[in-house]
Amino acid sequence: MTISLTRRRLLAGSAAALAMPRLARAQGAKPRITAISQWSAGSDGAAISALGKLFEDRGGVWQHNPVPGFTTDMMNKLRAQIMAGDPPAISQLKGPEIAAWSKIAPTVDISPLVKTAGYADKVSAELGKSCQPGGHWIALPLQVYRLNTLFLSTKGMERAKVSKAPTTWAEFNDVADKMKAAGMIPLANGGNRPDDGQKFEIALAGISPEIYRRALMQLDTDALNSKEVLAAFEQLRKFANYMNPNIAAQPWAVNLPAFVKGDMGMVMTGGWAQGNLFKAGATVADFSSGPAPQDSGPPCFDLNADCFIFWKSKGADLDAGQKLFAEIVMEPSTQEMYSKITGSIPARTDVNLAAPGFTDGQRNSAQVLRDAIAKDRVVLSLAHNMAQPNGITAAMIDVLTEYVHNSAIPAAEGQKKLVAAVAGAK
Amino acid sequence: MRTAATHPAAGKAAGIEQGVWRRRFGGALTGLAIWLPLVASAGHVVVFTAWTTWVSFTASSLMPDYTWVGLRNYFAVTRTANFQIAYVNLVIFGGGFVLLTMALGLLLAVLLDQRVRGENVLRTIFLYPLAVSFVVTGTVWSWLLNPGLGIQKVVQNLGWTDFRFDWLVQSDKAIYTLIFAGVWQGAGFAMALFLAGLRSVDADLVKAAQIDGAGPWRMYRRVLLPTIWPIFITVFVILLRSAITSFDLVRALTAGGPGISTMLPTLVIYDFMFQRSELGRGSAAAVLMLMSLVVVMAPYGLYVRWQRQKQARV
Amino acid sequence: MKWTRLIVYAALIVLAILFLVPLGVVIVNSLRSNQEIAATSLIDWPTQVVFSNYAQAWNKFCMAEHCWGIEPYMLNSLTLTIPATIISTLLGALAGYSISLWRFRGDEFVFGLVTLGIFLPEQMKLIPWVVVLRDLSLMNTIAGLVLIHTVQGMSFTTLFCRNYYVGIPQDLLRAARIDGAGFFRIFWRIILPLSPPILIVTVIFQFTGIWNEFLYGVTFTSGGQQPVTAALIALSAAITSEPMYGEQSAAVLIAALPTLLVYLFGGRYFLRGLTAGAVK
């Protein structure tokens, strides 16, 4: 009798110990975190290093594996680690990929931490949804970029005698024609696939965010066949004609010296361009930035965000590390520091950007984000893998990049190809 | 146990009698040293190919998932513009690259065979591109071939303002730029093998031909080149393999662009398998590529077997 | 016929210049600062010669939080490439020797299979290798990469060696066997001394191939253990960063040094060996 009672007590005791939530159990261990990202160079590399330093200042051990190359190389490494049964504690991931990848390996439920920090209502609903594929939080957004940002060269505007930034596509085309007549290159060429895709989505978002949602985010066939999408293709053809084809195969930053000098008028890309411009020697006086043209209504916000996903790992020190990392990332000061380095805007909408170190462009972006959230005019970027999983995105970008580089394809045919690509990739 | 005396030595023209082999191979260590690497190598070829073929019939996307879906992946892949363009490009690039590299390599070898001064230096100059990685080759040539930065700009600055060399940014011509970069990198290899072959031709043969009054042109055409015919085959196979598995070069030089006009099969495989996280379709693309390889290599294999049978009969 | 000599020299010089142009561009760019290249053009003479790119590339440039330059990655590549080259060459020589001179049943078939390996695209083999390394507990180790490159390299080295060894006359082996020599002794005493030309070829091929490999290098290692190709890619421009052409050129030259040296020394022995009529 006595023996079984003791055994029962032992069993009960150990069951209680096992039932303790993972994160609470982590209390005693020194926090350590293993991370995989693609941010090895430039301002991204600097920002993630700063984040790592912050982690170490708070008593953690930071083990970051930067995978050089494109996102695909990083995902390859992640996949290899997951298949080997050794996922990193956190890894960079975004958009629908969070949902897709969460199905292949177990993740950590950080909803309690999010609740404690009151984070859920501080970020845009779209972003929050992408981080909660199963109904609870498994990822945290780190920074947000506005894709539909228009940068104008001060000297370029003087040269073409343009006094104010265009606010509709018709005005934009007007300005571009004036610049072309003045002997300048009106629009910068991104030189790669995502850039061709992003020009299309900026055109469509500027024409109609509702159609954007239905066509690019929900893949509704009627929306894809609509006249707004056709108009976007036509605008895209105009963009192609305003760009310098010679820069096609180079990284887009090659455009920057010309932009600063005034030989190139406009750059239409995400907010990170600001950081590149400063690195290239531009000053705040050399350019102005604002939302890309919007044909009707207030400017919409074409959103691209980077998030970190939390993988279930073995070891109390990694559990503690994940807890510490989550807390750090959700803090306003961390996001402020991160965005100052990369030129993005924080994922939190309540960060005060009036502090020095932020530019007016960033402040404007943040304001537009707040307004867009309130008026439900936030759309997710297609070209940067926020709107669709990679398979569908790649198929659509194939069509868009081919269209941009082959002027023999008429807009209507481009639209047909897009519809076919979506059907084939589903 | 058979002895050398009882076991017939006939059958194969070259080689050592099988029974003797078995005796000499005593010792597990010897067997292991021979067989383990061979099994590992041949085995990995077979197993990996078989696994890829199996996956190509499944619904694998982000990870292998062994639900059978039949030929769906194959239909999906072959219907994409990516794939169709890639195979056309493979023919253009493969054919152009192999032929031009061999031609230039042969030319360089013949030129260097003329006992020129500074042969060592020249040979090193033609060989060094092989030491450079494909990524670097692609990157540097993307600078040189860029119309706004490279050759076109330099020539225009020199005065020929109408000079155009913007193939790199034209959808229908970009594939030829790949051939440029590839030939630059590979010609040295072909040259080295051809030169070695030319130098190792039997001196008596050359002397006999000289006595017969053959000039240099006829010497090359009738004597030297036919003698090094087997080297042509080796070079051809290696260059063909280089063209087919070409990946880093394309990624660095054009990234498949402009648009999707310079896609190649390896890029399609990479694109589907890793970028789109569709392992099933990527595996189907890989299997299709291997099948097209068989189609090309089968005539070569049959030729080799026919050659060997001819030799055996002699 | 003096004018043919002239044509030969002229052709060689023109071709040599064409071959040297890319190297020249990289060398010149490595002596220009990043800002200067970005501000003017990729192909131009330096307005001001700087040597700092080399120091930057060697031990100062940052890959995320590690500002080690490419020095540690060079060491990683050496630790990976030298063993893998030596082992795959040796195994290939053994395999080629046994296939070509010690016939056994199915040797053609095995040779065919091994050779087929050179045609398999590396993308296709990535995931199977992950599974293999996982089962052998070699993920994220240099040893794992050495294994991969050795097994894959055997396809090439066996092909080269076997085609070379078929030219060795049977009498040599028969005489040795009559003297009582076995498989390994014949290999050591007779085959290997005859092999330098082909071994140089395989060493060059393997060293270059493994040194310049990127996909596997990045997938099967982590952080500070990555090979030098990873560092080179980190230096090339990404979407959100600006190009650092000067530093990139310097790094490319430093990273290409080992392979260039291999070619410099190997090339001489290679042709010398063959022209000496080693195998007649």
PDB file of C-alpha atoms in Angstrom, chain A residues 163-358:
ATOM      1  CA  SER A 163       6.611  72.098 -59.306  1.00  0.00           C
ATOM      2  CA  LYS A 164       4.523  69.602 -57.430  1.00  0.00           C
ATOM      3  CA  ALA A 165       4.394  65.870 -56.999  1.00  0.00           C
ATOM      4  CA  PRO A 166       1.828  64.063 -59.176  1.00  0.00           C
ATOM      5  CA  THR A 167      -1.196  62.743 -57.321  1.00  0.00           C
ATOM      6  CA  THR A 168      -2.947  60.789 -60.057  1.00  0.00           C
ATOM      7  CA  TRP A 169      -1.598  58.558 -62.781  1.00  0.00           C
ATOM      8  CA  ALA A 170      -2.573  61.070 -65.406  1.00  0.00           C
ATOM      9  CA  GLU A 171      -0.493  63.706 -63.646  1.00  0.00           C
ATOM     10  CA  PHE A 172       2.310  61.195 -63.273  1.00  0.00           C
ATOM     11  CA  ASN A 173       2.375  60.490 -67.001  1.00  0.00           C
ATOM     12  CA  ASP A 174       2.361  64.212 -67.617  1.00  0.00           C
ATOM     13  CA  VAL A 175       5.355  64.769 -65.364  1.00  0.00           C
ATOM     14  CA  ALA A 176       7.158  61.824 -66.931  1.00  0.00           C
ATOM     15  CA  ASP A 177       6.576  63.185 -70.425  1.00  0.00           C
ATOM     16  CA  LYS A 178       7.952  66.564 -69.353  1.00  0.00           C
ATOM     17  CA  MET A 179      11.015  64.845 -67.924  1.00  0.00           C
ATOM     18  CA  LYS A 180      11.536  62.881 -71.083  1.00  0.00           C
ATOM     19  CA  ALA A 181      11.292  66.039 -73.119  1.00  0.00           C
ATOM     20  CA  ALA A 182      13.928  67.619 -70.885  1.00  0.00           C
ATOM     21  CA  GLY A 183      16.291  64.801 -71.830  1.00  0.00           C
ATOM     22  CA  MET A 184      16.090  62.940 -68.525  1.00  0.00           C
ATOM     23  CA  ILE A 185      15.160  59.390 -67.720  1.00  0.00           C
ATOM     24  CA  PRO A 186      11.786  59.723 -66.053  1.00  0.00           C
ATOM     25  CA  LEU A 187      11.640  56.525 -64.004  1.00  0.00           C
ATOM     26  CA  ALA A 188      14.230  54.312 -62.333  1.00  0.00           C
ATOM     27  CA  ASN A 189      14.526  50.723 -63.473  1.00  0.00           C
ATOM     28  CA  GLY A 190      14.587  48.206 -60.683  1.00  0.00           C
ATOM     29  CA  GLY A 191      16.410  45.651 -62.780  1.00  0.00           C
ATOM     30  CA  ASN A 192      14.875  42.521 -61.294  1.00  0.00           C
ATOM     31  CA  ARG A 193      11.695  40.482 -61.125  1.00  0.00           C
ATOM     32  CA  PRO A 194      10.239  41.782 -57.872  1.00  0.00           C
ATOM     33  CA  ASP A 195      10.646  45.316 -59.114  1.00  0.00           C
ATOM     34  CA  ASP A 196       8.692  44.631 -62.313  1.00  0.00           C
ATOM     35  CA  GLY A 197       5.985  43.013 -60.236  1.00  0.00           C
ATOM     36  CA  GLN A 198       5.926  45.846 -57.742  1.00  0.00           C
ATOM     37  CA  LYS A 199       5.475  48.460 -60.456  1.00  0.00           C
ATOM     38  CA  PHE A 200       2.347  46.633 -61.585  1.00  0.00           C
ATOM     39  CA  GLU A 201       0.895  46.395 -58.136  1.00  0.00           C
ATOM     40  CA  ILE A 202       1.612  50.068 -57.414  1.00  0.00           C
ATOM     41  CA  ALA A 203      -0.241  50.936 -60.610  1.00  0.00           C
ATOM     42  CA  LEU A 204      -3.205  48.772 -59.663  1.00  0.00           C
ATOM     43  CA  ALA A 205      -3.268  49.968 -56.055  1.00  0.00           C
ATOM     44  CA  GLY A 206      -3.302  53.508 -57.318  1.00  0.00           C
ATOM     45  CA  ILE A 207      -6.192  52.741 -59.631  1.00  0.00           C
ATOM     46  CA  SER A 208      -8.387  50.834 -57.209  1.00  0.00           C
ATOM     47  CA  PRO A 209      -7.463  49.218 -53.901  1.00  0.00           C
ATOM     48  CA  GLU A 210     -10.742  47.263 -53.930  1.00  0.00           C
ATOM     49  CA  ILE A 211      -9.947  45.611 -57.230  1.00  0.00           C
ATOM     50  CA  TYR A 212      -6.393  45.032 -55.968  1.00  0.00           C
ATOM     51  CA  ARG A 213      -7.781  43.134 -53.009  1.00  0.00           C
ATOM     52  CA  ARG A 214     -10.125  41.021 -55.064  1.00  0.00           C
ATOM     53  CA  ALA A 215      -7.733  40.356 -57.917  1.00  0.00           C
ATOM     54  CA  LEU A 216      -4.317  39.985 -56.345  1.00  0.00           C
ATOM     55  CA  MET A 217      -5.140  38.956 -52.813  1.00  0.00           C
ATOM     56  CA  GLN A 218      -8.253  36.861 -53.334  1.00  0.00           C
ATOM     57  CA  LEU A 219      -7.486  35.802 -56.936  1.00  0.00           C
ATOM     58  CA  ASP A 220     -11.051  36.446 -58.008  1.00  0.00           C
ATOM     59  CA  THR A 221     -11.230  35.726 -61.750  1.00  0.00           C
ATOM     60  CA  ASP A 222     -13.758  38.461 -62.487  1.00  0.00           C
ATOM     61  CA  ALA A 223     -11.546  40.991 -60.769  1.00  0.00           C
ATOM     62  CA  LEU A 224      -8.521  39.738 -62.705  1.00  0.00           C
ATOM     63  CA  ASN A 225     -10.442  40.229 -65.939  1.00  0.00           C
ATOM     64  CA  SER A 226     -11.669  43.688 -64.985  1.00  0.00           C
ATOM     65  CA  LYS A 227     -10.960  46.891 -66.840  1.00  0.00           C
ATOM     66  CA  GLU A 228      -9.026  48.216 -63.853  1.00  0.00           C
ATOM     67  CA  VAL A 229      -6.489  45.450 -64.245  1.00  0.00           C
ATOM     68  CA  LEU A 230      -6.312  46.215 -67.939  1.00  0.00           C
ATOM     69  CA  ALA A 231      -5.684  49.854 -67.106  1.00  0.00           C
ATOM     70  CA  ALA A 232      -2.928  48.771 -64.736  1.00  0.00           C
ATOM     71  CA  PHE A 233      -1.274  46.830 -67.550  1.00  0.00           C
ATOM     72  CA  GLU A 234      -1.462  49.849 -69.771  1.00  0.00           C
ATOM     73  CA  GLN A 235       0.104  52.008 -67.077  1.00  0.00           C
ATOM     74  CA  LEU A 236       2.770  49.363 -66.616  1.00  0.00           C
ATOM     75  CA  ARG A 237       3.603  49.606 -70.310  1.00  0.00           C
ATOM     76  CA  LYS A 238       3.994  53.348 -69.855  1.00  0.00           C
ATOM     77  CA  PHE A 239       6.344  52.709 -66.939  1.00  0.00           C
ATOM     78  CA  ALA A 240       8.376  50.379 -69.115  1.00  0.00           C
ATOM     79  CA  ASN A 241       8.737  53.082 -71.699  1.00  0.00           C
ATOM     80  CA  TYR A 242       9.778  55.625 -69.101  1.00  0.00           C
ATOM     81  CA  MET A 243      12.567  53.433 -67.790  1.00  0.00           C
ATOM     82  CA  ASN A 244      16.066  53.103 -69.135  1.00  0.00           C
ATOM     83  CA  PRO A 245      16.287  49.607 -70.619  1.00  0.00           C
ATOM     84  CA  ASN A 246      20.062  49.609 -70.336  1.00  0.00           C
ATOM     85  CA  ILE A 247      19.941  49.283 -66.587  1.00  0.00           C
ATOM     86  CA  ALA A 248      17.816  46.165 -66.871  1.00  0.00           C
ATOM     87  CA  ALA A 249      20.354  43.687 -65.629  1.00  0.00           C
ATOM     88  CA  GLN A 250      21.927  45.723 -62.843  1.00  0.00           C
ATOM     89  CA  PRO A 251      20.881  46.223 -59.235  1.00  0.00           C
ATOM     90  CA  TRP A 252      18.591  49.198 -59.075  1.00  0.00           C
ATOM     91  CA  ALA A 253      20.892  51.188 -56.828  1.00  0.00           C
ATOM     92  CA  VAL A 254      22.968  51.893 -59.927  1.00  0.00           C
ATOM     93  CA  ASN A 255      20.317  54.469 -60.696  1.00  0.00           C
ATOM     94  CA  LEU A 256      21.016  56.510 -57.600  1.00  0.00           C
ATOM     95  CA  PRO A 257      23.857  58.777 -58.710  1.00  0.00           C
ATOM     96  CA  ALA A 258      21.834  59.806 -61.736  1.00  0.00           C
ATOM     97  CA  PHE A 259      18.841  60.424 -59.501  1.00  0.00           C
ATOM     98  CA  VAL A 260      20.798  62.688 -57.189  1.00  0.00           C
ATOM     99  CA  LYS A 261      22.361  64.578 -60.085  1.00  0.00           C
ATOM    100  CA  GLY A 262      19.008  65.182 -61.731  1.00  0.00           C
ATOM    101  CA  ASP A 263      19.476  62.966 -64.767  1.00  0.00           C
ATOM    102  CA  MET A 264      16.753  60.713 -63.491  1.00  0.00           C
ATOM    103  CA  GLY A 265      13.494  62.035 -62.194  1.00  0.00           C
ATOM    104  CA  MET A 266      11.542  59.506 -60.190  1.00  0.00           C
ATOM    105  CA  VAL A 267      11.986  56.367 -58.183  1.00  0.00           C
ATOM    106  CA  MET A 268       8.986  54.282 -57.284  1.00  0.00           C
ATOM    107  CA  THR A 269       9.778  51.632 -54.750  1.00  0.00           C
ATOM    108  CA  GLY A 270       9.675  50.784 -51.081  1.00  0.00           C
ATOM    109  CA  GLY A 271      10.803  52.949 -48.223  1.00  0.00           C
ATOM    110  CA  TRP A 272      14.213  51.295 -48.020  1.00  0.00           C
ATOM    111  CA  ALA A 273      15.317  53.414 -50.940  1.00  0.00           C
ATOM    112  CA  GLN A 274      15.772  56.248 -48.480  1.00  0.00           C
ATOM    113  CA  GLY A 275      18.561  54.384 -46.723  1.00  0.00           C
ATOM    114  CA  ASN A 276      20.209  53.624 -50.045  1.00  0.00           C
ATOM    115  CA  LEU A 277      20.008  57.252 -51.071  1.00  0.00           C
ATOM    116  CA  PHE A 278      21.729  58.437 -47.912  1.00  0.00           C
ATOM    117  CA  LYS A 279      24.437  55.813 -48.353  1.00  0.00           C
ATOM    118  CA  ALA A 280      24.917  57.017 -51.912  1.00  0.00           C
ATOM    119  CA  GLY A 281      25.692  60.454 -50.595  1.00  0.00           C
ATOM    120  CA  ALA A 282      22.342  62.148 -51.036  1.00  0.00           C
ATOM    121  CA  THR A 283      21.094  64.649 -48.489  1.00  0.00           C
ATOM    122  CA  VAL A 284      17.544  65.366 -47.441  1.00  0.00           C
ATOM    123  CA  ALA A 285      17.540  68.310 -49.818  1.00  0.00           C
ATOM    124  CA  ASP A 286      18.234  66.150 -52.840  1.00  0.00           C
ATOM    125  CA  PHE A 287      14.903  64.394 -52.937  1.00  0.00           C
ATOM    126  CA  SER A 288      11.373  64.401 -51.663  1.00  0.00           C
ATOM    127  CA  SER A 289       9.139  61.451 -51.062  1.00  0.00           C
ATOM    128  CA  GLY A 290       5.469  60.816 -50.648  1.00  0.00           C
ATOM    129  CA  PRO A 291       2.722  58.387 -51.550  1.00  0.00           C
ATOM    130  CA  ALA A 292       2.522  57.132 -55.097  1.00  0.00           C
ATOM    131  CA  PRO A 293      -0.296  58.509 -57.227  1.00  0.00           C
ATOM    132  CA  GLN A 294      -3.804  57.521 -56.167  1.00  0.00           C
ATOM    133  CA  ASP A 295      -6.534  58.061 -58.729  1.00  0.00           C
ATOM    134  CA  SER A 296      -9.379  58.363 -56.272  1.00  0.00           C
ATOM    135  CA  GLY A 297      -9.709  58.606 -52.541  1.00  0.00           C
ATOM    136  CA  PRO A 298      -7.016  58.954 -49.918  1.00  0.00           C
ATOM    137  CA  PRO A 299      -3.704  57.162 -50.519  1.00  0.00           C
ATOM    138  CA  CYS A 300      -3.733  53.450 -49.876  1.00  0.00           C
ATOM    139  CA  PHE A 301      -0.874  51.632 -48.213  1.00  0.00           C
ATOM    140  CA  ASP A 302       0.815  48.804 -50.094  1.00  0.00           C
ATOM    141  CA  LEU A 303       2.295  46.842 -47.250  1.00  0.00           C
ATOM    142  CA  ASN A 304       5.422  44.762 -47.022  1.00  0.00           C
ATOM    143  CA  ALA A 305       6.512  43.531 -43.648  1.00  0.00           C
ATOM    144  CA  ASP A 306       9.194  41.311 -42.184  1.00  0.00           C
ATOM    145  CA  CYS A 307       8.290  38.944 -39.386  1.00  0.00           C
ATOM    146  CA  PHE A 308      10.005  36.367 -37.263  1.00  0.00           C
ATOM    147  CA  ILE A 309       8.416  32.968 -36.740  1.00  0.00           C
ATOM    148  CA  PHE A 310       9.007  30.993 -33.554  1.00  0.00           C
ATOM    149  CA  TRP A 311       9.876  27.323 -33.993  1.00  0.00           C
ATOM    150  CA  LYS A 312       9.472  24.783 -31.237  1.00  0.00           C
ATOM    151  CA  SER A 313      12.987  24.032 -30.032  1.00  0.00           C
ATOM    152  CA  LYS A 314      14.605  21.701 -27.562  1.00  0.00           C
ATOM    153  CA  GLY A 315      16.117  23.252 -24.518  1.00  0.00           C
ATOM    154  CA  ALA A 316      15.096  25.513 -21.710  1.00  0.00           C
ATOM    155  CA  ASP A 317      17.681  28.096 -22.736  1.00  0.00           C
ATOM    156  CA  LEU A 318      16.107  28.409 -26.181  1.00  0.00           C
ATOM    157  CA  ASP A 319      12.665  28.710 -24.631  1.00  0.00           C
ATOM    158  CA  ALA A 320      13.959  31.513 -22.444  1.00  0.00           C
ATOM    159  CA  GLY A 321      15.601  33.071 -25.467  1.00  0.00           C
ATOM    160  CA  GLN A 322      12.368  33.050 -27.412  1.00  0.00           C
ATOM    161  CA  LYS A 323      10.533  34.689 -24.542  1.00  0.00           C
ATOM    162  CA  LEU A 324      13.181  37.394 -24.235  1.00  0.00           C
ATOM    163  CA  PHE A 325      13.280  37.952 -27.980  1.00  0.00           C
ATOM    164  CA  ALA A 326       9.502  38.252 -28.232  1.00  0.00           C
ATOM    165  CA  GLU A 327       9.445  40.797 -25.447  1.00  0.00           C
ATOM    166  CA  ILE A 328      12.246  42.802 -27.022  1.00  0.00           C
ATOM    167  CA  VAL A 329      10.715  42.828 -30.493  1.00  0.00           C
ATOM    168  CA  MET A 330       7.357  44.055 -29.270  1.00  0.00           C
ATOM    169  CA  GLU A 331       8.852  47.031 -27.451  1.00  0.00           C
ATOM    170  CA  PRO A 332       8.467  50.405 -29.122  1.00  0.00           C
ATOM    171  CA  SER A 333      12.099  51.357 -28.500  1.00  0.00           C
ATOM    172  CA  THR A 334      13.360  48.287 -30.368  1.00  0.00           C
ATOM    173  CA  GLN A 335      11.185  48.951 -33.357  1.00  0.00           C
ATOM    174  CA  GLU A 336      12.203  52.579 -33.317  1.00  0.00           C
ATOM    175  CA  MET A 337      15.871  51.620 -33.367  1.00  0.00           C
ATOM    176  CA  TYR A 338      15.340  49.079 -36.115  1.00  0.00           C
ATOM    177  CA  SER A 339      13.411  51.408 -38.363  1.00  0.00           C
ATOM    178  CA  LYS A 340      15.923  54.188 -37.930  1.00  0.00           C
ATOM    179  CA  ILE A 341      18.599  51.923 -39.379  1.00  0.00           C
ATOM    180  CA  THR A 342      16.680  50.389 -42.265  1.00  0.00           C
ATOM    181  CA  GLY A 343      14.420  53.262 -43.243  1.00  0.00           C
ATOM    182  CA  SER A 344      11.246  51.292 -42.601  1.00  0.00           C
ATOM    183  CA  ILE A 345       8.451  52.229 -40.247  1.00  0.00           C
ATOM    184  CA  PRO A 346       7.751  50.291 -37.068  1.00  0.00           C
ATOM    185  CA  ALA A 347       5.099  47.609 -37.087  1.00  0.00           C
ATOM    186  CA  ARG A 348       3.587  49.281 -34.042  1.00  0.00           C
ATOM    187  CA  THR A 349       1.398  52.199 -34.999  1.00  0.00           C
ATOM    188  CA  ASP A 350       1.866  54.041 -31.719  1.00  0.00           C
ATOM    189  CA  VAL A 351       5.547  54.843 -32.037  1.00  0.00           C
ATOM    190  CA  ASN A 352       6.291  58.533 -32.130  1.00  0.00           C
ATOM    191  CA  LEU A 353       8.357  59.234 -35.208  1.00  0.00           C
ATOM    192  CA  ALA A 354       8.877  62.881 -34.403  1.00  0.00           C
ATOM    193  CA  ALA A 355      12.193  61.940 -32.859  1.00  0.00           C
ATOM    194  CA  PRO A 356      15.339  62.868 -34.793  1.00  0.00           C
ATOM    195  CA  GLY A 357      16.750  60.053 -36.849  1.00  0.00           C
ATOM    196  CA  PHE A 358      13.531  59.645 -38.749  1.00  0.00           C
TER     197      PHE A 358
END
